[in-house]
mmCIF file of N, CA and C in Angstrom:
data_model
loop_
_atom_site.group_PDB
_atom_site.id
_atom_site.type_symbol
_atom_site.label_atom_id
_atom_site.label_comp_id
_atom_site.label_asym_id
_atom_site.label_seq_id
_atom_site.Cartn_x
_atom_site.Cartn_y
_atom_site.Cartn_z
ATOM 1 N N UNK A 34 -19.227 -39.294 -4.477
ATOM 2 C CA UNK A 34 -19.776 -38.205 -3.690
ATOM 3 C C UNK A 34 -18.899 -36.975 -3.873
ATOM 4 N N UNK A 35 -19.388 -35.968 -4.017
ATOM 5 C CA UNK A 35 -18.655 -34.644 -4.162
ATOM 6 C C UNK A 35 -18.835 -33.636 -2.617
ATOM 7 N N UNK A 36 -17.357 -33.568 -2.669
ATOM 8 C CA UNK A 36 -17.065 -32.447 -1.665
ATOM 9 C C UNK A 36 -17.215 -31.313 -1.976
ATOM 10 N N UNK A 37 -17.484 -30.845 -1.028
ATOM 11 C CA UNK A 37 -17.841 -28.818 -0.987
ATOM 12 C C UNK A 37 -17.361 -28.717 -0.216
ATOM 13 N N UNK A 38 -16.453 -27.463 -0.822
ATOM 14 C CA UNK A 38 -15.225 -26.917 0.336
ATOM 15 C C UNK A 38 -16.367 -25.976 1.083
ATOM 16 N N UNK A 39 -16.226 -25.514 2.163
ATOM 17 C CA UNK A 39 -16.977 -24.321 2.657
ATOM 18 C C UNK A 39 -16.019 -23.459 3.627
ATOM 19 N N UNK A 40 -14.856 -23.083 3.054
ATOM 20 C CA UNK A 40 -13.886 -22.649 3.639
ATOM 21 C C UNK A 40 -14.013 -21.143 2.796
ATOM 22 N N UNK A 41 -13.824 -20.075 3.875
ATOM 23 C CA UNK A 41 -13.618 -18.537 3.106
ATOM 24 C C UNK A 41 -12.897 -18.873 2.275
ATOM 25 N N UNK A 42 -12.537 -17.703 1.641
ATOM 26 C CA UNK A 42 -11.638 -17.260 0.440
ATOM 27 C C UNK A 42 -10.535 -17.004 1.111
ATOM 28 N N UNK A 43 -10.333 -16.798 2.312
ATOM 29 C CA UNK A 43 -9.058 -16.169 3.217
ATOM 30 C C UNK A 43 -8.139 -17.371 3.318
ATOM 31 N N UNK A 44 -9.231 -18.086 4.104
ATOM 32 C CA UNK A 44 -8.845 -19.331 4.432
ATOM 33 C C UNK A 44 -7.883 -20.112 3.614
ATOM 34 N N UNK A 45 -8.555 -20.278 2.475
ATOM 35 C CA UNK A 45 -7.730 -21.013 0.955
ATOM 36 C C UNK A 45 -6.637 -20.194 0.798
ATOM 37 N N UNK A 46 -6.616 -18.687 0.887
ATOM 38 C CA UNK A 46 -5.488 -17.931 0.324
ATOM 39 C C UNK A 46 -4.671 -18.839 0.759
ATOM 40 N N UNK A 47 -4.796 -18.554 2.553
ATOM 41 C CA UNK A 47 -3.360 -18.758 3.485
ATOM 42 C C UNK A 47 -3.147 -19.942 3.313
ATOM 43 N N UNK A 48 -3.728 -21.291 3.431
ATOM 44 C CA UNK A 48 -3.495 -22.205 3.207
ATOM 45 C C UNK A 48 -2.748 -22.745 1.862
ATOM 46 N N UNK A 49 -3.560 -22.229 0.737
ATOM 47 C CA UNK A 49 -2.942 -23.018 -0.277
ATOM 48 C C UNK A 49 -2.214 -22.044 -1.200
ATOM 49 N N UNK A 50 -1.897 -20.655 -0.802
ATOM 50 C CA UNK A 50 -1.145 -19.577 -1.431
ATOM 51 C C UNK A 50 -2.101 -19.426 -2.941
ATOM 52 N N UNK A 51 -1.507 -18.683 -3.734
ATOM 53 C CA UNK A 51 -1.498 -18.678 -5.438
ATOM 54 C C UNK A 51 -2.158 -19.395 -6.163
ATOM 55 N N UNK A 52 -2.235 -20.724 -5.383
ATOM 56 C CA UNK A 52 -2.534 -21.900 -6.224
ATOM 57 C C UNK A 52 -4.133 -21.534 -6.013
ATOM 58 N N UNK A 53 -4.519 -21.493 -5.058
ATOM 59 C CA UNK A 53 -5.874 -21.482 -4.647
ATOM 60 C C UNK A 53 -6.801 -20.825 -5.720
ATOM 61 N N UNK A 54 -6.418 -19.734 -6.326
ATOM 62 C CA UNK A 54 -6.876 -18.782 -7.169
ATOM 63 C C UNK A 54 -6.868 -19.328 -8.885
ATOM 64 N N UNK A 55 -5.478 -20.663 -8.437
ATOM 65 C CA UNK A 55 -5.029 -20.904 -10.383
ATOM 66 C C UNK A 55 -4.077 -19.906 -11.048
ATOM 67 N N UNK A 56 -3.727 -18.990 -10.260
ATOM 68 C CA UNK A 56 -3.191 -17.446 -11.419
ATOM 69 C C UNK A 56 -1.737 -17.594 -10.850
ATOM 70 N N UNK A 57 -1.233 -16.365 -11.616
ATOM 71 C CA UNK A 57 0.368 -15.903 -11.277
ATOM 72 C C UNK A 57 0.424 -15.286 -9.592
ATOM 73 N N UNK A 58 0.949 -15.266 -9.114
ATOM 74 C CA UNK A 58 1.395 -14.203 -8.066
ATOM 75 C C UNK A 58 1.268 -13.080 -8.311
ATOM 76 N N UNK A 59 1.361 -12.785 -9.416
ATOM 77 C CA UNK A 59 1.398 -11.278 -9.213
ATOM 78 C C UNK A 59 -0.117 -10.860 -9.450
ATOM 79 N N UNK A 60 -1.136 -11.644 -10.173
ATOM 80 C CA UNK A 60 -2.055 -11.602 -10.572
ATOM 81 C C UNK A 60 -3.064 -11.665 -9.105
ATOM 82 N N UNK A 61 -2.630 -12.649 -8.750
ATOM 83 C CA UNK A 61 -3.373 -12.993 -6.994
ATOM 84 C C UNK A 61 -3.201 -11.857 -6.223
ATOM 85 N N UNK A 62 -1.980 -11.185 -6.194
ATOM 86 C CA UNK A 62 -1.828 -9.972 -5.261
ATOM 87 C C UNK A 62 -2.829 -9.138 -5.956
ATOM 88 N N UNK A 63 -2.975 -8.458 -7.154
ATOM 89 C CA UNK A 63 -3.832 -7.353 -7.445
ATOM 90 C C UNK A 63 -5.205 -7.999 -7.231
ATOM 91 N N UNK A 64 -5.620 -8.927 -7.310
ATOM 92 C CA UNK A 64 -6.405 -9.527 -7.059
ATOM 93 C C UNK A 64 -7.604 -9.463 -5.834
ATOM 94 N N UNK A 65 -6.112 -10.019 -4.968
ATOM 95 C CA UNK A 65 -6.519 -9.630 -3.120
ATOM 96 C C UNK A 65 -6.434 -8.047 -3.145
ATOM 97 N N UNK A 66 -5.658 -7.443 -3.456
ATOM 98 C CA UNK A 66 -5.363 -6.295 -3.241
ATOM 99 C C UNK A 66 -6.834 -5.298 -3.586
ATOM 100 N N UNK A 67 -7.324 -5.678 -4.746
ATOM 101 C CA UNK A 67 -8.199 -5.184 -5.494
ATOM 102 C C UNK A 67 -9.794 -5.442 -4.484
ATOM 103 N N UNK A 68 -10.085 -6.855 -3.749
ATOM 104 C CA UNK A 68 -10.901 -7.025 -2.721
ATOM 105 C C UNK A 68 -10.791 -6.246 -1.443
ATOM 106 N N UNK A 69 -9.738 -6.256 -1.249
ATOM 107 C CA UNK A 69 -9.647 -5.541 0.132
ATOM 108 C C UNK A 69 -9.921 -3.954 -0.321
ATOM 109 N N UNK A 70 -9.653 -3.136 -1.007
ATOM 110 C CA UNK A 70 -9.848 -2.162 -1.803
ATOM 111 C C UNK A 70 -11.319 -1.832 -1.884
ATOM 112 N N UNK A 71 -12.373 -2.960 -2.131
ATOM 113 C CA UNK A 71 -13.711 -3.154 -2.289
ATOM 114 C C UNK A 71 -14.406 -2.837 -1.279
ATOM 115 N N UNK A 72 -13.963 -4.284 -0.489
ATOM 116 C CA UNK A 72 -14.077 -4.265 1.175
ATOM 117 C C UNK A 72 -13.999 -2.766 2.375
ATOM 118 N N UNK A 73 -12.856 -1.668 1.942
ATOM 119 C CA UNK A 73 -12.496 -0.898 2.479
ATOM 120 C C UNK A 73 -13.809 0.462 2.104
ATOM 121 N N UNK A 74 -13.932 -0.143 0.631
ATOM 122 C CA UNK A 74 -14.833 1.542 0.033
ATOM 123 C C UNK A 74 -16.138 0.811 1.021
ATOM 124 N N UNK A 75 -16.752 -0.175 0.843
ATOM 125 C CA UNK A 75 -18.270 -0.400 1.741
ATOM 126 C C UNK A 75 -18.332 -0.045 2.658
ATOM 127 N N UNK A 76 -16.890 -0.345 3.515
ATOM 128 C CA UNK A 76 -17.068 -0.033 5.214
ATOM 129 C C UNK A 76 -17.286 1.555 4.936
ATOM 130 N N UNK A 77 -16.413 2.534 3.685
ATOM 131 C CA UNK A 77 -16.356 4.106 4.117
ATOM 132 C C UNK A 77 -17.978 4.051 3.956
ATOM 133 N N UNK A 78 -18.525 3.894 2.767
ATOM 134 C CA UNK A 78 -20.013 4.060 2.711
ATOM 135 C C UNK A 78 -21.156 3.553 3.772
ATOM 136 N N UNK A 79 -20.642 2.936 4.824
ATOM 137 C CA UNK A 79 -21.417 2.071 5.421
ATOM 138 C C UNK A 79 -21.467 3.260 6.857
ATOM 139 N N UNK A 80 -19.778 3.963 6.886
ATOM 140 C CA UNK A 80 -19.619 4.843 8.007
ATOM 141 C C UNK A 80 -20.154 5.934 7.777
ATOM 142 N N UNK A 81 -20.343 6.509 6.286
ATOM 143 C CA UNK A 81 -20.962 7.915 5.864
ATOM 144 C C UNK A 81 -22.249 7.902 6.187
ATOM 145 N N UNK A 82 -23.059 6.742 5.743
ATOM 146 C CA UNK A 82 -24.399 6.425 6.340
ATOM 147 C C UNK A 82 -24.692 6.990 7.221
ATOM 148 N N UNK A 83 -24.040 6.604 8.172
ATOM 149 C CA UNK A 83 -24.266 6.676 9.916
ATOM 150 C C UNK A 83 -23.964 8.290 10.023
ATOM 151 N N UNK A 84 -23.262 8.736 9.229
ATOM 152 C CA UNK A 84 -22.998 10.337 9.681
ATOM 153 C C UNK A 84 -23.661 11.468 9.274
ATOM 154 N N UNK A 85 -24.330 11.209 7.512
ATOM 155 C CA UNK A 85 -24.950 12.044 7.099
ATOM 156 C C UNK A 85 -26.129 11.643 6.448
ATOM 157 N N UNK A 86 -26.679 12.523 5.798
ATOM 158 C CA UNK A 86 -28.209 12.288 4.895
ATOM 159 C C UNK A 86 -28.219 10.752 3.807
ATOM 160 N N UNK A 87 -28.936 10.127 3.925
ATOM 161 C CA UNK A 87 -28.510 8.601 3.663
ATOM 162 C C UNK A 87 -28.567 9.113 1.907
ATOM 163 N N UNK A 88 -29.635 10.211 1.334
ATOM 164 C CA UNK A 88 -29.893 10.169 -0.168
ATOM 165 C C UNK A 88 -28.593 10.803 -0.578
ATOM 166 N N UNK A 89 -27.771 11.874 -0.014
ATOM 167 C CA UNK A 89 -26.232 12.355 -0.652
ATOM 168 C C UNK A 89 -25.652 11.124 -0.636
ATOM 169 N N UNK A 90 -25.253 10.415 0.435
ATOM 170 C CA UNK A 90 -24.625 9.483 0.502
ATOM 171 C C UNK A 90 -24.746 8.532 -0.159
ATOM 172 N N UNK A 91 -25.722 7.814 -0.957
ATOM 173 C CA UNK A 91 -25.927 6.884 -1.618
ATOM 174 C C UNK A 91 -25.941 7.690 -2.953
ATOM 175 N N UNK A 92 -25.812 8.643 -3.157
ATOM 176 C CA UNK A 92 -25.675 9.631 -4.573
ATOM 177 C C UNK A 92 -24.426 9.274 -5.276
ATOM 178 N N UNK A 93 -23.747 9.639 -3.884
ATOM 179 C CA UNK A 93 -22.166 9.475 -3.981
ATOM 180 C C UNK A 93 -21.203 8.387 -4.193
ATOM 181 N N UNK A 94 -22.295 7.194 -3.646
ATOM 182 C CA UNK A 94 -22.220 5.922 -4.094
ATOM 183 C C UNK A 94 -21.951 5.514 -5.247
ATOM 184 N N UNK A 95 -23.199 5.666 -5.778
ATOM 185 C CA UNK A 95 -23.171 5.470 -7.215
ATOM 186 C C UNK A 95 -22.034 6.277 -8.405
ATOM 187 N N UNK A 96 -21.834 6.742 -8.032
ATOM 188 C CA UNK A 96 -20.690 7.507 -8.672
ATOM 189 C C UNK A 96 -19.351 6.788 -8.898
ATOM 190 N N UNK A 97 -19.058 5.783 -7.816
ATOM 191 C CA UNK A 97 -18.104 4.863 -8.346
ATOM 192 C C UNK A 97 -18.392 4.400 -9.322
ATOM 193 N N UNK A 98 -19.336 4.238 -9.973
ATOM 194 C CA UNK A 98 -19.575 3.741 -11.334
ATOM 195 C C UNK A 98 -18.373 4.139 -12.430
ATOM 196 N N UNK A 99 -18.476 5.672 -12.249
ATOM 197 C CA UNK A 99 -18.028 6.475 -13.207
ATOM 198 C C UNK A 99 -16.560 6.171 -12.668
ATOM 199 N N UNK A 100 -16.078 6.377 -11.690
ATOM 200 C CA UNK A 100 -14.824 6.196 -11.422
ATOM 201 C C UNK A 100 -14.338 4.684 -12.176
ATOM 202 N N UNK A 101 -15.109 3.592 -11.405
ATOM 203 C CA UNK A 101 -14.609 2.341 -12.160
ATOM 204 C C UNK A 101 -14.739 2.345 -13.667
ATOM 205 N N UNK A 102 -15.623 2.916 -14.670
ATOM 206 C CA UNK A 102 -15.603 3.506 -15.583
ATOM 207 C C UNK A 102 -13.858 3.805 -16.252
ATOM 208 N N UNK A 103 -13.725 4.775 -15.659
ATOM 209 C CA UNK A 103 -12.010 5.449 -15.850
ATOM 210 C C UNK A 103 -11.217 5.001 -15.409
ATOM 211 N N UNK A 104 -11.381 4.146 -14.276
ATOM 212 C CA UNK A 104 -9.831 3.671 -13.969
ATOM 213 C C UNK A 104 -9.876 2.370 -15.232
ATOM 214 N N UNK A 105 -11.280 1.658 -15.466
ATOM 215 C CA UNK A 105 -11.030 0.310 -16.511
ATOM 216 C C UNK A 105 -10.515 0.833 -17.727
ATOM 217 N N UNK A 106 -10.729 1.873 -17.825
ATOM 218 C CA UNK A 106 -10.381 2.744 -19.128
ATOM 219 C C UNK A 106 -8.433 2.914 -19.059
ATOM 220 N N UNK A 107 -8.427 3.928 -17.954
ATOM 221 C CA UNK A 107 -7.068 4.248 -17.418
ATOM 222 C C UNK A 107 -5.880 2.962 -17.442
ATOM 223 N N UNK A 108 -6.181 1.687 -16.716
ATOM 224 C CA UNK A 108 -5.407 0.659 -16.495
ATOM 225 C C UNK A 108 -5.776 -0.388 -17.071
ATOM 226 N N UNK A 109 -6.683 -0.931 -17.599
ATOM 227 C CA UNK A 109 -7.050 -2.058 -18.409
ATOM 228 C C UNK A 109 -7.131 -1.772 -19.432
ATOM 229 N N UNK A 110 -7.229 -0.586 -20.171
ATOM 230 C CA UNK A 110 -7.731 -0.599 -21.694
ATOM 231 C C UNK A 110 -9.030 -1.059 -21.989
ATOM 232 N N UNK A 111 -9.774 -0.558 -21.138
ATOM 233 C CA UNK A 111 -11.302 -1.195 -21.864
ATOM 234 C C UNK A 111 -12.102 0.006 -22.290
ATOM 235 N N UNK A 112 -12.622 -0.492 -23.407
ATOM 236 C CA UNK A 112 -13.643 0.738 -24.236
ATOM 237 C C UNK A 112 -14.431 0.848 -23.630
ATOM 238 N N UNK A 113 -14.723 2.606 -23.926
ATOM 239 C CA UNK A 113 -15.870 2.989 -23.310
ATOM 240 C C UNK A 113 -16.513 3.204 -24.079
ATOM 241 N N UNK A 114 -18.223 2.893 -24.494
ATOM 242 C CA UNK A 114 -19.411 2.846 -25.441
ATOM 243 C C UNK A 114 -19.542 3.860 -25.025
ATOM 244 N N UNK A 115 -20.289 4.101 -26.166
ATOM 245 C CA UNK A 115 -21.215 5.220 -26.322
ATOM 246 C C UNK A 115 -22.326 5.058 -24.939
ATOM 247 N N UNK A 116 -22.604 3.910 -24.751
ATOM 248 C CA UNK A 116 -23.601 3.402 -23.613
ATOM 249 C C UNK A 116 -22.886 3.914 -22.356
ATOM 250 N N UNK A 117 -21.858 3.327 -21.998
ATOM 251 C CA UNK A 117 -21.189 3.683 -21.214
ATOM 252 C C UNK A 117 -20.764 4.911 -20.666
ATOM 253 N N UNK A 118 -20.619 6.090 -21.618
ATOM 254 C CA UNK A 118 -20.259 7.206 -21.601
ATOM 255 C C UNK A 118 -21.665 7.925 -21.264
ATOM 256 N N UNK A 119 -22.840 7.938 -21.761
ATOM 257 C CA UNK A 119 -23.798 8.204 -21.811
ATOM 258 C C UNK A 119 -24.666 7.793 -20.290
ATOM 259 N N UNK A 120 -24.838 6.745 -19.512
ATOM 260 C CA UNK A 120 -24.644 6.128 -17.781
ATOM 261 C C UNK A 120 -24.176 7.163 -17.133
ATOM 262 N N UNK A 121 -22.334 6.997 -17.611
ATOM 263 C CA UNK A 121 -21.656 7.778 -16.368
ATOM 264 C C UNK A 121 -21.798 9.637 -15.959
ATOM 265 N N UNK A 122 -22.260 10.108 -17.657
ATOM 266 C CA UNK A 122 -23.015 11.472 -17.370
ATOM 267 C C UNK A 122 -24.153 11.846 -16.779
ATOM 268 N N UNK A 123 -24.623 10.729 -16.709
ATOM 269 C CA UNK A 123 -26.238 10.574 -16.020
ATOM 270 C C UNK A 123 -25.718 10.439 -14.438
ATOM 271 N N UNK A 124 -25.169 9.198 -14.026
ATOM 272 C CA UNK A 124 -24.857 9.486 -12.986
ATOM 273 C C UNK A 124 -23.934 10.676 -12.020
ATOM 274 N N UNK A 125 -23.312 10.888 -12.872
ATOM 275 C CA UNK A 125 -22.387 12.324 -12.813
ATOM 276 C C UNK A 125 -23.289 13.559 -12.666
ATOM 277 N N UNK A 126 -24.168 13.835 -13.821
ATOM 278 C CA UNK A 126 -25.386 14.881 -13.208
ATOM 279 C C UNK A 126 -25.977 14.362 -12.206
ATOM 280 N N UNK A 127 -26.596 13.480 -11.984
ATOM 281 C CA UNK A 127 -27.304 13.291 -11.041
ATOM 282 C C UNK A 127 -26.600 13.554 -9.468
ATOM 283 N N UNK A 128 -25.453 13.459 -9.564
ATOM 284 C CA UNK A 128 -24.453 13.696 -8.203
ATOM 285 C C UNK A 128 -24.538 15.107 -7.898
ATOM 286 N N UNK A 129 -24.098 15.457 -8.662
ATOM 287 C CA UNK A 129 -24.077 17.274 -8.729
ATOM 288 C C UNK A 129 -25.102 17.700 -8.830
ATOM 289 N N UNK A 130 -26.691 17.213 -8.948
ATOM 290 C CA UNK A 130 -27.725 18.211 -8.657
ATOM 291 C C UNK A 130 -27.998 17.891 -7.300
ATOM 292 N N UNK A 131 -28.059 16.875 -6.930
ATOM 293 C CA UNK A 131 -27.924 16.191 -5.418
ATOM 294 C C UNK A 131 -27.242 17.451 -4.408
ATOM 295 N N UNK A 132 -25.855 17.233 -4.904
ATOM 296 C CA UNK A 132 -24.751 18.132 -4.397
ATOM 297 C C UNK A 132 -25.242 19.966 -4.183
ATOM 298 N N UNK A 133 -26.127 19.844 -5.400
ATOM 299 C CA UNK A 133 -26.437 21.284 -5.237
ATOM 300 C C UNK A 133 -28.099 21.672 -4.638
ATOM 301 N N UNK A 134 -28.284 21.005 -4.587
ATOM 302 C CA UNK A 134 -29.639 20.794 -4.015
ATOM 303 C C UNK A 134 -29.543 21.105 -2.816
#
């Protein structure tokens, strides 16, 4: 018979540290670090909602694209396609006519 854990992800952290994940420590911290990071941008988008015009706000959303775009670029070294490059201008205009609208 197979067990299923049904324990958060929190849960396992605290309990079983590093191991829980399989990785280095240092890897687990950017890791968590990098979720909570996630976690933090939804709640801002979730609070902008509530404050302003839901279509800017979800404009603006999407625009992390482009950001995650550059930082994977910036700190990971990952190529950016032609595809890729070509998305994030789209979404990038599309922000700024929003913006100017």
């Amino acid at each position: 018979m197979v067990t299923v854990h049904r324990a958060s992800p929190l849960w396992l952290l605290l309990t079983r540290g590093s191991a829980a994940l399989g990785g280095r420590p240092a890897a687990v911290a950017r890791a968590v670090g990098g979720g909570a990071a996630s976690l933090l941008a939804y709640a801002a988008v979730i609070w902008a909602m509530r404050l302003g015009a839901m279509g800017p706000v979800s404009a603006l959303r999407e625009t992390s694209v482009v950001f995650a775009a550059l930082l994977g670029r910036a700190f990971l070294a990952e190529r950016l396609t032609a595809g890729c490059i070509a998305a994030c201008t789209v979404v990038a205009a599309g922000a700024a006519m929003i913006g100017h609208g």
